[in-house]
Amino acid sequence: MGNHTLIVEADSIKDVTKKSFGFWNPAQILLHERSIEGDYKELAEYLIKLNNVGATEEQTVAADQLSNIIMDEALSPEGQRAALQVWNDLRDVRALTNNVAIYIQGSAVDNSSSRWHLHGSAVERTVLCKYNGAATQIARNEDVVSWGEDSLSGDFVACSVKDDIEPVEFANGDVFAITGGARFFGKATVHRKPPSDGEPSLMLLAEPE
């Protein structure tokens, strides 16, 4: 059971949310690559302002707020297009699991997710899509020095990786799932929120039951 595959391609958001990571040669990541249109930086900045989110703060975005701003004239057509895409993604994932949310973060957020960590025994997989801000960084299993050094907030468990690691990153708009600690076969995937790129972060995060 020591062998593993890094990435398995997925055809849809449904596959990312529900498809098996595999048994004999389990994958770390299920990836649905796609190209999306819209101005996600404008949308992120608008949501930050609308919700009074500070540079070091984060907040979830209510589904009805997203639906209400799709035609908001305060946004450009590209910003409206971005809002529609995020709303559609939230709807599609919510049809598969209720444990999903859209998050906005200020440009200087530094929290427990900024450390290399894994999601513990309560999580089988984490589904992610970054729309704006620096991409999530993922460690290959062979680059992890230790799994589970100490508990962070919630179900996060701190890990350590090699100094010369070249993390795996995906383009904004791609939807992917990484393994959690509740998997019976294979290891949980170590990852982190990368250092800030100076922009607010807008992302979808789900942890299917």
Short mmCIF file of C-alpha atoms in Angstrom, two decimals:
data_model
loop_
_atom_site.label_atom_id
_atom_site.label_comp_id
_atom_site.label_asym_id
_atom_site.label_seq_id
_atom_site.Cartn_x
_atom_site.Cartn_y
_atom_site.Cartn_z
CA MET A 1 0.00 0.00 0.00
CA GLY A 2 3.03 2.32 -0.11
CA ASN A 3 2.54 3.31 -3.74
CA HIS A 4 0.42 6.28 -4.70
CA THR A 5 -0.54 8.40 -7.66
CA LEU A 6 -0.25 12.16 -7.34
CA ILE A 7 -3.11 13.36 -9.55
CA VAL A 8 -6.12 11.71 -11.19
CA GLU A 9 -8.12 13.79 -13.66
CA ALA A 10 -11.82 14.31 -13.00
CA ASP A 11 -14.42 15.20 -15.62
CA SER A 12 -16.68 17.30 -13.43
CA ILE A 13 -17.25 18.91 -10.05
CA LYS A 14 -19.37 15.88 -9.17
CA ASP A 15 -16.40 13.57 -9.81
CA VAL A 16 -14.14 15.75 -7.65
CA THR A 17 -16.69 15.60 -4.85
CA LYS A 18 -17.68 11.93 -5.07
CA LYS A 19 -15.14 9.92 -7.12
CA SER A 20 -12.88 7.44 -5.34
CA PHE A 21 -9.22 8.31 -4.89
CA GLY A 22 -8.43 4.68 -5.65
CA PHE A 23 -7.51 1.57 -3.69
CA TRP A 24 -4.38 -0.23 -4.88
CA ASN A 25 -2.65 2.95 -6.06
CA PRO A 26 -4.53 5.77 -4.34
CA ALA A 27 -4.23 9.33 -5.61
CA GLN A 28 -3.53 12.36 -3.48
CA ILE A 29 -5.53 14.70 -5.69
CA LEU A 30 -8.60 14.59 -7.94
CA LEU A 31 -8.38 17.47 -10.42
CA HIS A 32 -10.99 19.05 -12.68
CA GLU A 33 -9.16 21.55 -14.88
CA ARG A 34 -11.23 24.25 -16.54
CA SER A 35 -11.15 27.78 -17.87
CA ILE A 36 -13.54 30.28 -16.29
CA GLU A 37 -14.42 33.81 -17.33
CA GLY A 38 -14.97 36.90 -15.21
CA ASP A 39 -13.15 39.41 -13.04
CA TYR A 40 -12.63 37.59 -9.75
CA LYS A 41 -10.36 40.23 -8.28
CA GLU A 42 -13.15 42.79 -8.70
CA LEU A 43 -15.64 40.38 -7.15
CA ALA A 44 -13.36 39.60 -4.20
CA GLU A 45 -12.72 43.27 -3.51
CA TYR A 46 -16.45 44.03 -3.78
CA LEU A 47 -17.34 41.28 -1.29
CA ILE A 48 -14.60 42.44 1.08
CA LYS A 49 -16.07 45.96 1.05
CA LEU A 50 -19.68 44.78 1.20
CA ASN A 51 -18.99 42.65 4.31
CA ASN A 52 -16.53 45.05 5.97
CA VAL A 53 -13.80 42.38 6.08
CA GLY A 54 -10.48 43.71 7.35
CA ALA A 55 -7.06 42.89 5.91
CA THR A 56 -6.43 40.21 8.56
CA GLU A 57 -9.98 38.83 8.67
CA GLU A 58 -11.97 36.15 6.87
CA GLN A 59 -15.67 35.49 6.48
CA THR A 60 -18.09 33.19 4.69
CA VAL A 61 -20.31 34.63 1.97
CA ALA A 62 -24.02 33.84 2.21
CA ALA A 63 -25.55 32.13 -0.81
CA ASP A 64 -28.34 34.69 -1.04
CA GLN A 65 -25.80 37.50 -1.07
CA LEU A 66 -24.10 35.92 -4.05
CA SER A 67 -27.36 35.46 -5.91
CA ASN A 68 -28.36 39.07 -5.17
CA ILE A 69 -25.20 40.60 -6.65
CA ILE A 70 -25.15 38.66 -9.93
CA MET A 71 -26.95 41.58 -11.59
CA ASP A 72 -25.61 44.29 -9.28
CA GLU A 73 -24.75 47.33 -11.39
CA ALA A 74 -21.97 48.21 -8.93
CA LEU A 75 -20.07 45.36 -10.62
CA SER A 76 -18.82 45.44 -14.19
CA PRO A 77 -20.17 42.81 -16.62
CA GLU A 78 -17.01 40.79 -15.93
CA GLY A 79 -17.57 41.07 -12.19
CA GLN A 80 -21.17 39.94 -12.64
CA ARG A 81 -19.96 37.01 -14.73
CA ALA A 82 -17.60 36.03 -11.94
CA ALA A 83 -20.41 36.21 -9.36
CA LEU A 84 -22.58 33.96 -11.55
CA GLN A 85 -19.77 31.40 -11.88
CA VAL A 86 -19.16 31.27 -8.12
CA TRP A 87 -22.90 30.96 -7.49
CA ASN A 88 -23.20 28.12 -10.01
CA ASP A 89 -20.25 26.29 -8.44
CA LEU A 90 -21.74 26.68 -4.96
CA ARG A 91 -25.07 25.36 -6.22
CA ASP A 92 -23.46 22.37 -7.94
CA VAL A 93 -21.42 21.37 -4.88
CA ARG A 94 -24.33 21.99 -2.51
CA ALA A 95 -26.37 19.48 -4.53
CA LEU A 96 -23.80 16.89 -3.42
CA THR A 97 -23.02 18.02 0.14
CA ASN A 98 -24.32 20.62 2.57
CA ASN A 99 -20.85 21.12 4.04
CA VAL A 100 -19.69 23.78 1.58
CA ALA A 101 -19.04 27.51 1.80
CA ILE A 102 -17.55 30.45 -0.08
CA TYR A 103 -14.81 32.25 1.86
CA ILE A 104 -13.35 35.71 1.48
CA GLN A 105 -10.11 36.66 3.21
CA GLY A 106 -8.36 39.98 3.55
CA SER A 107 -5.00 40.44 1.84
CA ALA A 108 -2.96 39.90 5.02
CA VAL A 109 -4.66 36.88 6.62
CA ASP A 110 -2.21 34.59 8.44
CA ASN A 111 -3.82 31.75 10.38
CA SER A 112 -3.43 28.04 11.14
CA SER A 113 -4.06 27.14 7.48
CA SER A 114 -0.91 29.13 6.60
CA ARG A 115 1.17 26.32 8.18
CA TRP A 116 1.74 22.99 6.47
CA HIS A 117 -1.07 20.82 7.77
CA LEU A 118 -3.49 18.00 7.03
CA HIS A 119 -7.17 17.58 7.81
CA GLY A 120 -7.66 14.96 10.50
CA SER A 121 -9.83 11.95 11.14
CA ALA A 122 -13.15 13.74 10.64
CA VAL A 123 -12.49 14.55 6.96
CA GLU A 124 -12.38 12.09 4.02
CA ARG A 125 -11.62 14.79 1.44
CA THR A 126 -11.46 18.55 1.07
CA VAL A 127 -12.76 20.10 -2.16
CA LEU A 128 -11.20 23.44 -3.10
CA CYS A 129 -11.45 26.07 -5.81
CA LYS A 130 -9.50 29.33 -5.58
CA TYR A 131 -10.96 32.17 -7.64
CA ASN A 132 -8.64 34.98 -6.53
CA GLY A 133 -5.46 35.18 -4.52
CA ALA A 134 -2.45 32.89 -4.33
CA ALA A 135 -3.13 29.22 -5.10
CA THR A 136 -3.21 26.53 -2.40
CA GLN A 137 0.17 24.79 -2.09
CA ILE A 138 0.21 20.99 -1.87
CA ALA A 139 3.07 18.75 -0.75
CA ARG A 140 3.80 15.46 -2.48
CA ASN A 141 3.81 12.58 0.00
CA GLU A 142 7.51 11.96 -0.61
CA ASP A 143 8.29 15.55 0.45
CA VAL A 144 6.59 15.23 3.85
CA VAL A 145 8.97 14.77 6.77
CA SER A 146 6.34 14.14 9.43
CA TRP A 147 2.57 13.73 9.50
CA GLY A 148 0.85 15.06 12.58
CA GLU A 149 3.16 17.02 14.87
CA ASP A 150 0.54 18.90 16.89
CA SER A 151 -3.07 20.01 16.68
CA LEU A 152 -3.93 23.39 15.24
CA SER A 153 -7.40 24.90 15.16
CA GLY A 154 -10.37 22.66 14.43
CA ASP A 155 -9.39 19.41 12.72
CA PHE A 156 -6.08 20.76 11.38
CA VAL A 157 -2.92 18.83 12.28
CA ALA A 158 0.47 20.48 11.78
CA CYS A 159 3.05 18.72 9.57
CA SER A 160 6.58 19.40 8.37
CA VAL A 161 8.02 19.13 4.86
CA LYS A 162 11.46 19.18 3.26
CA ASP A 163 13.20 22.54 2.99
CA ASP A 164 13.62 22.31 -0.79
CA ILE A 165 10.01 21.40 -1.57
CA GLU A 166 8.46 22.47 -4.87
CA PRO A 167 4.76 22.55 -3.99
CA VAL A 168 2.01 21.53 -6.39
CA GLU A 169 -0.26 24.42 -7.38
CA PHE A 170 -3.24 24.67 -9.70
CA ALA A 171 -4.60 27.56 -11.71
CA ASN A 172 -7.34 29.68 -10.20
CA GLY A 173 -10.67 28.27 -11.32
CA ASP A 174 -9.60 24.63 -11.25
CA VAL A 175 -11.60 22.46 -8.84
CA PHE A 176 -9.73 19.77 -6.94
CA ALA A 177 -10.03 17.45 -3.96
CA ILE A 178 -7.27 16.36 -1.60
CA THR A 179 -7.34 13.42 0.76
CA GLY A 180 -8.15 13.81 4.45
CA GLY A 181 -7.35 11.73 7.51
CA ALA A 182 -10.59 9.75 7.43
CA ARG A 183 -9.42 7.77 4.38
CA PHE A 184 -9.00 4.06 5.13
CA PHE A 185 -6.30 3.66 2.46
CA GLY A 186 -3.59 6.17 1.65
CA LYS A 187 -2.39 9.19 3.57
CA ALA A 188 -3.96 12.58 4.16
CA THR A 189 -2.56 15.25 1.85
CA VAL A 190 -0.40 17.94 3.42
CA HIS A 191 -1.06 21.48 2.17
CA ARG A 192 -1.13 25.13 3.22
CA LYS A 193 -2.45 28.57 2.43
CA PRO A 194 0.53 30.18 0.67
CA PRO A 195 2.14 33.47 1.66
CA SER A 196 -0.03 36.42 0.66
CA ASP A 197 0.31 37.79 -2.87
CA GLY A 198 -1.18 41.09 -1.72
CA GLU A 199 -4.68 40.34 -3.02
CA PRO A 200 -7.86 39.31 -1.21
CA SER A 201 -8.66 35.63 -1.37
CA LEU A 202 -11.93 34.22 -2.73
CA MET A 203 -12.43 30.47 -2.59
CA LEU A 204 -14.87 27.60 -2.39
CA LEU A 205 -14.25 24.96 0.27
CA ALA A 206 -16.24 21.80 0.91
CA GLU A 207 -15.75 18.77 3.14
CA PRO A 208 -18.33 16.18 2.02
CA GLU A 209 -19.84 14.04 4.75
#
